[in-house]
Amino acid sequence: MPIPTRPFAFDESAGLEEWEVHEILDKDAQSPQKFKNWVGNVAFEPSVVLLVRSVEGARRVVRWAKRCGKKLRVAGYRHTWSDLWNGSGDVIMTFVHPDARETLPYYDPPSSWRTEFSSVSLVPNVANRTPEPGHAFARVLAGTSNNTFREWSAGSGFGLPFNIVVTEVTFGGSVSTICHGAGMGTPTISDLVEEVQYIDSNGDDQVVNDPEELRCAAGAFGFLGVITSVVLRVEPATVAEIRPTQVPLVLAIPPPEGFPLPEIVAKQVKEAGITQADMDAARKEFVRRAEEDHFHEFFWYPYQKNAWLNTWKRRPLTDADKDLPTYPQFGIAEGDFASQGAAAALADNIAKIDSLPGRLQTYAFGLASLAGLPNIRPGTKPMTTRTSEAVHFRGGSQTFPFYGMEWELPVPPSETGEKRDYTMIQRAWWDAITLIYASPNAPLRAALEMRLTNGSSVLLAPQRGNQTSDLGTASLEVFTLLTAPAEEWQEFRQKIIDHWTAYAYELEGIEGRKARPHWNKQFADLRVRGKPMKEYLREDAYTEAFAKFREALESIHSRRGTSVMEARERFSSRLMESYIWDD
């Protein structure tokens, strides 16, 4: 059933057309829609959820909210786990078609759906700055999804060097919360921003395009106002030659030398005849992938003998690269693609069965998930596609809800003459695997994942400081199914960050290099080295960054005739408010 809406009658609606501002209703088509994020762990009853499809409509809604004394937050596909919202009695605004944002898997609305918040267009310059030769600036409206941008890239000859793997998130959201892609040479989406346009607390249009101000504005968590568009640096289209493959777990990200393997893994190594020479070669191959490949992600589904790797290089697009296969099939034969789709659908169904014992569900889910992924053997032809397609391989995990936590760990410098010391990354990966096997009731039921990225210059980026000497960041994620008991999932997360933050601590003497959580994932209920998360973030991980952010945000607002206090009164997030400010 389509989600009901009706034109919103408010004291600013005179002159607006019927399509511009609608109220989204509950299933009874009478009462206001209740709000929940995509997994339902954040839920409350706003006074109204508004579907806004014009910029003028957004301006008027902000003015109306100001007169009513209500806080206002913008929600796209709500693809978050942490509480970045306001609360009961407040206002939620969305630019996304209600049916598209409420149905899993998410999808883009039909092209006939009218909105002013979803498009991409090239602009010649920003504040008298022009793009590098061959590159371009692209204005992306805030409600534009990654999938819409992917389609634009296919026809424009330009693309981003990296992106979030999930196709149905909006650029307004991914910039505001400082999201990232994968690749040791890649920073965050926010680091690509040349300009932010937004509606301030008075309902007026504002622009930020000063590079220093953008370090705050391109990751401000809504404290600027309602973002209407961003300008991103885009580059000429390139080609990715991808070889997703399965390898024995110990050969994917090999353990550090001397690391005590879980008993079952040691048994698998022996049964497979894996030698010390194989392990040594695998360590070199892991470092080679990290150093040389443009993109890299590593997955392990608990209790599976194999891990899944997806790392690849890219090359320039040539005249010979016509009609390249695209997302999501990437040229896979129809029969194979159908089989993989059936396996993925089976995994989705297994994820929802709450009567299975935890370990059995985890094993079955992992087995089906691996069967749903391509496995290209060495020496065979790669899957060739545009980089703008490859970065969304399989579109991310959004076909069913699950819980997730992610931490960004700074990569340490090597003491042996090489650039980076990968031992800590290997240790972090294997500490997680060891803990998974040691947990009797399978609190982690979906996947362990790692991506490698660079640092960031954005003030509140978890990766900030990790661009020092170009060392980079290890982004480690753990996901579980909704069937996992909440207490056991929380206990597992606490145990693994006890490991991860312990050996990242020694790097904290280097300016800015801290272990930090991904803002969109689950983290607020944990402790770091005995400190509640709020204390750790304020006293250790973001002490300097929060101070600089407050100062920069006040400067941005005051130079444009408003104030931080006005912005906080109108656009505050309960969680971020408690971290950033003392009053």
XYZ file of C-alpha atoms in Angstrom:
583
model
C 0.000 0.000 0.000
C 1.346 3.456 -0.883
C 2.203 5.595 2.112
C -0.506 8.262 2.433
C 0.252 11.976 2.241
C -1.793 15.149 2.030
C -0.988 18.813 1.332
C 0.278 20.461 4.490
C -1.776 23.462 5.560
C 0.324 25.976 7.472
C 0.566 29.734 7.731
C 3.336 29.935 5.115
C 1.565 27.904 2.427
C -0.018 30.795 0.509
C 1.311 30.807 -3.049
C 2.813 27.322 -2.868
C 1.580 24.778 -5.365
C -0.149 21.644 -4.123
C 2.866 19.361 -4.760
C 5.495 21.366 -2.877
C 4.884 20.474 0.798
C 2.970 17.404 1.971
C 2.415 15.853 5.360
C 3.267 12.140 5.511
C 0.612 10.198 7.387
C 0.454 6.973 9.314
C -1.223 3.925 7.793
C -4.629 5.145 8.957
C -4.231 8.130 6.582
C -5.249 10.446 9.420
C -2.604 10.735 12.134
C 0.974 12.003 11.626
C 3.560 9.411 10.680
C 5.744 8.164 13.499
C 9.488 8.336 12.908
C 11.987 5.507 13.074
C 15.389 4.972 11.538
C 15.935 2.114 9.121
C 16.507 -0.546 11.806
C 13.969 0.849 14.263
C 16.357 1.313 17.193
C 15.591 5.068 17.139
C 11.878 5.878 17.195
C 9.734 8.798 18.354
C 6.596 10.763 17.485
C 7.332 14.076 15.760
C 4.541 16.592 15.476
C 4.731 16.159 11.705
C 6.849 14.478 9.017
C 6.943 16.714 5.955
C 7.701 15.700 2.391
C 9.207 18.850 0.865
C 9.844 18.937 -2.878
C 10.716 22.581 -3.544
C 13.392 24.900 -2.198
C 10.802 27.585 -1.513
C 8.773 25.025 0.385
C 11.812 24.227 2.536
C 12.402 27.914 3.266
C 8.826 28.356 4.418
C 8.842 25.247 6.577
C 11.942 26.553 8.397
C 10.243 29.920 9.020
C 7.118 28.156 10.248
C 9.150 25.933 12.587
C 10.892 29.011 13.976
C 7.602 30.729 14.775
C 6.297 27.534 16.392
C 9.486 27.056 18.406
C 10.051 23.581 16.980
C 13.311 21.851 16.159
C 13.671 20.580 12.603
C 15.877 17.811 11.196
C 16.140 16.450 7.655
C 15.902 12.686 7.090
C 16.715 10.964 3.817
C 16.644 7.177 3.702
C 17.293 7.167 7.499
C 20.216 4.786 6.946
C 21.735 5.342 10.389
C 22.040 3.458 13.651
C 22.921 6.324 16.013
C 20.474 8.935 17.283
C 21.241 11.907 15.044
C 17.661 13.171 15.193
C 15.521 15.522 17.277
C 12.597 14.206 19.323
C 8.901 13.896 19.983
C 6.915 16.990 19.116
C 9.558 18.254 16.695
C 9.543 18.349 12.877
C 11.107 15.906 10.428
C 11.601 17.048 6.833
C 12.431 14.703 3.973
C 13.221 15.195 0.289
C 12.791 11.498 -0.537
C 9.699 9.807 -1.987
C 7.973 8.201 1.037
C 7.440 4.810 -0.590
C 11.052 4.680 -1.800
C 12.427 5.437 1.676
C 10.164 3.062 3.596
C 10.580 -0.108 1.505
C 13.534 -2.493 1.717
C 15.421 -2.724 -0.497
C 15.236 1.018 -1.093
C 14.713 2.318 -4.589
C 14.607 5.580 -6.517
C 11.205 7.124 -7.294
C 9.925 7.147 -10.876
C 11.415 9.800 -13.146
C 7.982 11.414 -13.391
C 8.026 12.264 -9.683
C 8.448 16.025 -9.392
C 11.092 17.404 -7.055
C 13.644 20.207 -6.977
C 16.007 18.274 -4.707
C 17.335 15.546 -6.991
C 19.643 16.410 -9.884
C 23.302 16.808 -10.851
C 24.719 19.548 -13.084
C 28.170 20.882 -13.932
C 29.181 24.376 -12.830
C 32.153 26.227 -14.370
C 33.640 27.631 -11.159
C 33.143 28.174 -7.446
C 34.195 31.477 -5.849
C 36.559 32.109 -8.778
C 38.132 28.671 -8.340
C 38.158 26.472 -11.410
C 38.634 22.696 -11.506
C 41.901 21.023 -12.440
C 42.394 20.443 -16.169
C 40.145 17.621 -17.299
C 38.208 17.663 -14.037
C 34.948 19.440 -13.205
C 32.713 20.800 -10.457
C 29.279 19.199 -10.093
C 26.369 20.693 -8.169
C 24.473 17.887 -6.466
C 21.114 18.667 -4.898
C 20.714 17.416 -1.346
C 18.062 14.774 -2.043
C 20.039 13.167 -4.869
C 20.732 9.494 -4.218
C 23.957 7.708 -5.018
C 22.058 5.720 -7.617
C 20.902 8.889 -9.377
C 24.470 10.180 -9.300
C 25.704 6.858 -10.710
C 23.298 7.208 -13.630
C 24.438 10.792 -14.204
C 28.074 9.672 -14.214
C 27.356 7.108 -16.929
C 26.224 9.838 -19.302
C 28.425 12.755 -18.283
C 31.941 11.354 -18.586
C 32.683 12.342 -14.976
C 32.531 10.582 -11.650
C 33.756 10.523 -8.088
C 37.037 8.743 -7.333
C 35.213 6.874 -4.538
C 31.802 6.765 -2.933
C 29.719 5.047 -0.299
C 28.838 1.565 -1.490
C 25.131 1.928 -0.624
C 23.205 3.307 -3.589
C 20.184 4.668 -1.742
C 21.568 7.385 0.496
C 21.324 11.107 -0.222
C 24.268 13.436 -0.674
C 22.854 15.848 1.884
C 23.085 13.095 4.468
C 26.405 11.554 3.433
C 28.136 14.951 3.426
C 26.573 16.115 6.697
C 27.717 12.994 8.549
C 31.142 12.711 6.848
C 30.796 9.340 5.148
C 33.550 7.577 3.216
C 34.244 4.968 0.569
C 37.246 2.663 0.267
C 40.832 3.018 -0.867
C 44.027 4.013 0.926
C 44.252 7.101 -1.281
C 40.686 8.259 -0.633
C 39.497 10.684 2.096
C 35.795 11.290 2.916
C 32.968 12.519 0.697
C 33.077 15.770 2.682
C 36.695 16.364 1.607
C 35.481 16.640 -2.012
C 33.103 19.515 -1.230
C 33.788 22.911 -2.845
C 30.565 24.597 -1.752
C 27.566 24.100 0.516
C 24.263 25.896 0.000
C 21.814 25.832 2.883
C 18.759 27.476 4.429
C 19.570 29.103 7.763
C 17.487 29.402 10.927
C 15.671 32.452 9.501
C 14.642 30.585 6.361
C 17.151 32.461 4.190
C 19.557 31.024 1.599
C 23.248 30.967 2.511
C 26.442 29.776 0.824
C 29.763 28.515 2.215
C 32.615 28.121 -0.266
C 35.670 29.319 1.642
C 38.057 26.334 1.933
C 38.765 26.935 5.611
C 35.073 27.327 6.483
C 34.294 24.157 4.544
C 36.319 22.128 7.061
C 33.381 22.813 9.372
C 30.486 23.271 6.939
C 31.130 20.102 4.914
C 30.453 17.956 7.962
C 28.244 19.986 10.297
C 25.596 17.391 11.240
C 22.741 19.789 10.478
C 23.990 22.637 12.664
C 24.307 24.911 9.632
C 20.683 24.495 8.636
C 18.890 22.667 5.846
C 21.427 21.779 3.147
C 19.946 22.255 -0.315
C 22.984 21.426 -2.474
C 26.707 20.746 -2.471
C 29.320 21.222 -5.173
C 31.746 18.318 -5.486
C 35.031 17.893 -7.298
C 34.577 15.213 -9.948
C 37.146 13.610 -12.218
C 37.202 12.078 -15.704
C 35.553 8.675 -15.907
C 37.884 5.731 -15.322
C 37.622 1.973 -15.695
C 37.782 -0.569 -12.867
C 38.932 -4.121 -13.437
C 37.476 -5.962 -10.484
C 38.245 -9.484 -9.328
C 36.098 -10.307 -6.303
C 37.316 -13.617 -4.962
C 37.163 -16.052 -2.080
C 40.311 -17.240 -0.308
C 40.965 -19.237 2.871
C 40.428 -17.008 5.899
C 44.080 -17.013 6.996
C 45.218 -15.934 3.514
C 42.862 -12.942 3.198
C 44.276 -10.718 5.927
C 46.882 -13.044 7.443
C 47.436 -12.859 11.208
C 50.598 -11.174 12.487
C 53.501 -13.529 12.978
C 53.100 -15.438 16.211
C 49.394 -14.618 16.622
C 47.607 -17.559 18.337
C 44.946 -18.766 15.922
C 41.573 -19.956 17.215
C 41.666 -23.745 17.482
C 39.165 -24.305 14.688
C 41.075 -22.010 12.320
C 44.350 -23.782 13.099
C 42.608 -27.050 12.258
C 41.374 -25.608 8.946
C 44.900 -24.469 8.092
C 46.228 -27.951 8.706
C 43.448 -29.640 6.733
C 43.958 -27.293 3.779
C 47.707 -27.910 3.765
C 48.478 -24.198 4.099
C 52.202 -23.776 4.748
C 54.292 -21.060 6.354
C 55.427 -20.094 2.864
C 51.765 -19.650 1.885
C 51.215 -17.388 4.902
C 54.302 -15.314 4.133
C 53.199 -14.884 0.524
C 49.701 -13.916 1.671
C 51.099 -11.205 3.959
C 52.990 -9.716 1.029
C 49.880 -9.919 -1.142
C 47.777 -8.168 1.500
C 50.281 -5.313 1.685
C 50.440 -5.158 -2.109
C 46.660 -4.868 -2.341
C 46.635 -2.135 0.301
C 49.468 -0.158 -1.288
C 48.715 -0.582 -4.997
C 44.990 -1.120 -5.477
C 42.622 1.825 -5.697
C 39.751 0.136 -3.858
C 39.733 -2.583 -1.230
C 37.166 -4.233 0.978
C 37.506 -7.446 2.977
C 34.584 -9.516 4.299
C 34.336 -12.521 6.563
C 31.063 -14.199 7.414
C 31.514 -15.883 10.804
C 32.298 -19.600 10.863
C 33.046 -19.742 7.116
C 36.377 -21.212 6.008
C 36.782 -18.558 3.321
C 36.831 -14.764 3.352
C 35.744 -12.594 0.412
C 38.035 -9.927 -1.059
C 37.154 -7.183 -3.489
C 40.177 -5.059 -4.396
C 40.958 -3.543 -7.762
C 42.953 -1.060 -9.768
C 41.570 1.451 -12.226
C 42.765 2.810 -15.550
C 41.779 5.630 -17.925
C 38.634 5.258 -20.008
C 39.445 4.761 -23.705
C 37.450 4.766 -26.931
C 37.510 0.977 -26.813
C 35.578 1.005 -23.538
C 32.099 1.262 -24.989
C 29.032 -0.460 -23.617
C 30.778 -1.565 -20.447
C 28.606 -3.677 -18.140
C 26.953 -1.825 -15.285
C 25.635 -2.192 -11.762
C 24.265 -4.524 -10.514
C 24.987 -7.373 -12.969
C 28.423 -6.272 -14.199
C 28.320 -8.628 -17.164
C 27.832 -11.775 -15.103
C 26.118 -14.482 -17.159
C 22.348 -14.554 -16.712
C 22.309 -17.998 -15.127
C 25.101 -17.204 -12.694
C 23.543 -13.858 -11.790
C 20.182 -15.515 -11.163
C 21.833 -18.140 -8.949
C 23.677 -15.471 -6.981
C 20.439 -13.526 -6.593
C 18.641 -16.601 -5.296
C 21.417 -17.211 -2.762
C 21.285 -13.581 -1.615
C 17.501 -13.828 -1.239
C 17.966 -16.984 0.825
C 20.414 -15.118 3.074
C 17.840 -12.356 3.525
C 15.228 -14.896 4.584
C 17.601 -16.682 6.959
C 18.362 -13.333 8.602
C 14.723 -12.968 9.632
C 14.261 -16.386 11.260
C 14.292 -15.809 15.014
C 13.763 -19.465 15.952
C 17.164 -20.718 14.766
C 19.984 -21.201 17.301
C 22.444 -18.332 16.985
C 25.421 -20.259 15.647
C 23.310 -22.194 13.150
C 21.674 -19.024 11.856
C 25.050 -17.316 11.573
C 26.599 -20.227 9.693
C 23.630 -20.581 7.321
C 23.496 -16.846 6.680
C 27.208 -16.739 5.877
C 27.043 -19.784 3.621
C 24.195 -18.282 1.587
C 25.840 -14.851 1.509
C 29.088 -16.245 0.096
C 27.128 -18.197 -2.511
C 25.525 -14.914 -3.556
C 28.881 -13.282 -4.346
C 31.012 -13.808 -7.466
C 34.273 -15.672 -7.089
C 36.708 -14.847 -9.894
C 39.702 -17.144 -9.896
C 43.268 -15.949 -10.572
C 44.144 -15.966 -14.250
C 40.564 -15.492 -15.413
C 39.063 -12.416 -17.034
C 38.154 -9.589 -14.616
C 34.799 -7.858 -14.459
C 35.382 -4.579 -16.299
C 33.165 -1.575 -15.652
C 33.360 2.136 -14.918
C 34.701 3.125 -11.525
C 31.426 4.959 -10.854
C 29.676 1.582 -11.164
C 32.275 -0.544 -9.379
C 32.241 1.496 -6.158
C 28.611 0.397 -5.652
C 29.262 -3.307 -6.179
C 26.058 -5.068 -5.078
C 24.784 -1.775 -3.662
C 25.762 -2.412 -0.072
C 23.802 -4.284 2.567
C 20.383 -2.656 2.560
C 17.973 -5.445 1.655
C 17.168 -6.191 5.299
C 17.822 -4.305 8.560
C 20.763 -5.206 10.789
C 22.812 -3.633 13.557
C 26.291 -2.275 12.953
C 29.300 -0.648 14.589
C 32.346 0.814 12.844
C 35.592 2.265 14.171
C 38.274 4.183 12.317
C 41.738 3.184 13.517
C 44.837 5.177 12.496
C 47.429 3.139 10.616
C 50.804 3.424 12.386
C 54.120 4.219 10.708
C 56.524 1.363 10.148
C 59.707 1.017 12.180
C 61.379 -1.134 9.518
C 61.809 1.425 6.758
C 58.510 0.727 5.029
C 55.824 3.387 4.990
C 53.091 1.723 7.039
C 53.013 -0.912 9.741
C 50.222 -3.284 8.778
C 50.654 -5.433 11.876
C 48.089 -3.445 13.848
C 45.524 -3.836 11.055
C 46.101 -7.587 10.976
C 45.868 -7.761 14.747
C 42.600 -5.793 14.817
C 41.086 -8.141 12.236
C 42.205 -11.284 14.056
C 41.267 -10.044 17.507
C 37.723 -9.736 16.156
C 37.804 -13.237 14.645
C 39.157 -14.702 17.883
C 36.440 -12.993 19.915
C 33.753 -14.228 17.511
C 34.868 -17.837 17.931
C 35.136 -17.404 21.706
C 31.554 -16.103 22.028
C 29.225 -19.073 22.689
C 25.932 -17.571 21.483
C 27.058 -15.880 18.250
C 26.459 -12.197 19.095
C 27.963 -11.268 15.712
C 25.720 -12.966 13.164
C 26.291 -11.075 9.916
C 29.824 -10.019 8.959
C 33.209 -8.635 9.880
C 34.320 -6.075 7.314
C 37.328 -3.873 6.721
C 37.994 -1.038 4.307
C 41.144 1.062 4.097
C 40.932 4.820 3.563
C 43.098 7.894 3.925
C 42.630 10.690 6.461
C 40.491 13.826 6.355
C 40.832 17.553 6.888
C 37.181 17.926 7.968
C 37.067 18.946 11.624
C 34.707 16.281 12.946
C 35.805 13.464 10.638
C 36.727 10.267 12.515
C 39.682 9.996 10.096
C 40.977 13.489 10.878
C 44.738 13.505 11.392
C 45.293 10.200 9.634
C 46.464 11.968 6.488
C 49.631 12.735 8.489
C 52.480 11.319 6.387
C 49.696 9.809 4.248
C 49.441 6.837 6.614
C 45.703 6.335 6.390
C 42.918 4.634 8.290
C 41.689 1.102 8.877
C 37.900 1.148 8.922
C 36.676 -1.939 10.789
C 33.001 -2.849 10.974
C 30.998 -5.520 12.750
C 27.393 -6.311 11.823
C 24.809 -8.568 13.380
C 21.270 -9.664 12.622
C 18.299 -8.290 14.534
C 17.834 -11.751 16.060
C 20.977 -11.344 18.181
C 20.127 -10.615 21.846
C 20.727 -6.917 22.512
C 22.728 -7.521 25.698
C 25.079 -9.977 24.010
C 25.567 -7.661 21.029
C 26.414 -4.774 23.349
C 28.827 -6.959 25.322
C 30.552 -8.098 22.127
C 30.943 -4.534 20.869
C 32.421 -3.468 24.179
C 34.933 -6.310 24.162
C 36.120 -5.652 20.627
C 36.623 -1.917 21.118
C 38.528 -2.704 24.301
C 40.991 -4.422 21.965
C 40.899 -1.885 19.143
C 41.271 1.223 21.273
C 43.996 -0.319 23.434
C 46.608 -0.651 20.729
C 45.509 2.481 18.910
C 46.269 4.407 22.106
C 49.999 4.488 21.481
C 49.419 6.562 18.333
C 47.578 9.298 20.162
C 50.749 11.254 20.774
C 50.697 12.079 17.073
C 48.548 15.162 16.457
C 44.979 14.200 15.702
C 45.531 10.449 15.386
C 42.808 8.857 17.490
C 40.602 5.785 17.386
C 37.117 7.122 16.711
C 33.672 5.667 15.928
C 31.749 6.237 12.712
C 29.101 8.776 13.668
C 26.265 6.931 11.886
C 26.838 3.560 13.548
C 26.223 2.200 17.066
C 28.709 3.485 19.646
C 27.098 5.773 22.238
C 26.427 3.013 24.793
C 30.079 1.930 25.068
C 33.104 2.897 27.167
C 36.683 3.494 26.069
C 39.421 2.656 28.558
C 36.861 2.937 31.340
C 35.397 6.268 30.237
C 31.789 6.646 29.102
C 31.684 7.445 25.394
C 30.753 11.081 25.956
C 33.795 11.622 28.162
C 36.110 9.808 25.762
C 34.965 11.854 22.783
C 35.136 15.157 24.660
C 38.333 14.566 26.637
C 40.382 12.420 24.258
C 39.178 11.811 20.713
C 37.744 15.234 19.793
C 38.947 17.705 22.430
C 40.660 20.023 19.958
C 38.275 19.250 17.104
C 35.130 20.131 19.078
C 36.670 23.458 20.124
C 37.667 24.295 16.554
C 34.242 23.249 15.277
C 32.431 25.495 17.767
C 34.635 28.434 16.828
C 34.300 27.861 13.078
C 30.531 27.358 13.251
C 30.042 30.562 15.243
C 32.127 32.451 12.685
C 30.123 31.051 9.769
C 26.792 31.977 11.328
C 27.804 35.410 12.615
C 29.255 36.414 9.241
C 25.863 35.611 7.720
C 23.707 37.427 10.244
C 22.666 34.559 12.505
C 24.190 32.770 15.484
C 25.099 29.292 16.647
C 22.506 29.562 19.405
C 19.762 30.220 16.849
C 20.942 27.280 14.745
C 21.017 24.996 17.788
C 17.519 26.064 18.789
C 16.228 25.214 15.320
C 18.303 22.290 14.033
C 19.806 20.551 17.049
C 20.546 16.835 17.239
C 20.223 15.557 20.791
C 23.251 13.299 20.556
C 25.651 15.693 18.835
C 24.494 18.579 21.017
C 25.520 16.658 24.123
C 28.985 15.952 22.734
C 29.927 19.303 21.221
C 28.611 21.871 23.731
C 28.924 22.273 27.493
C 25.816 24.387 28.161
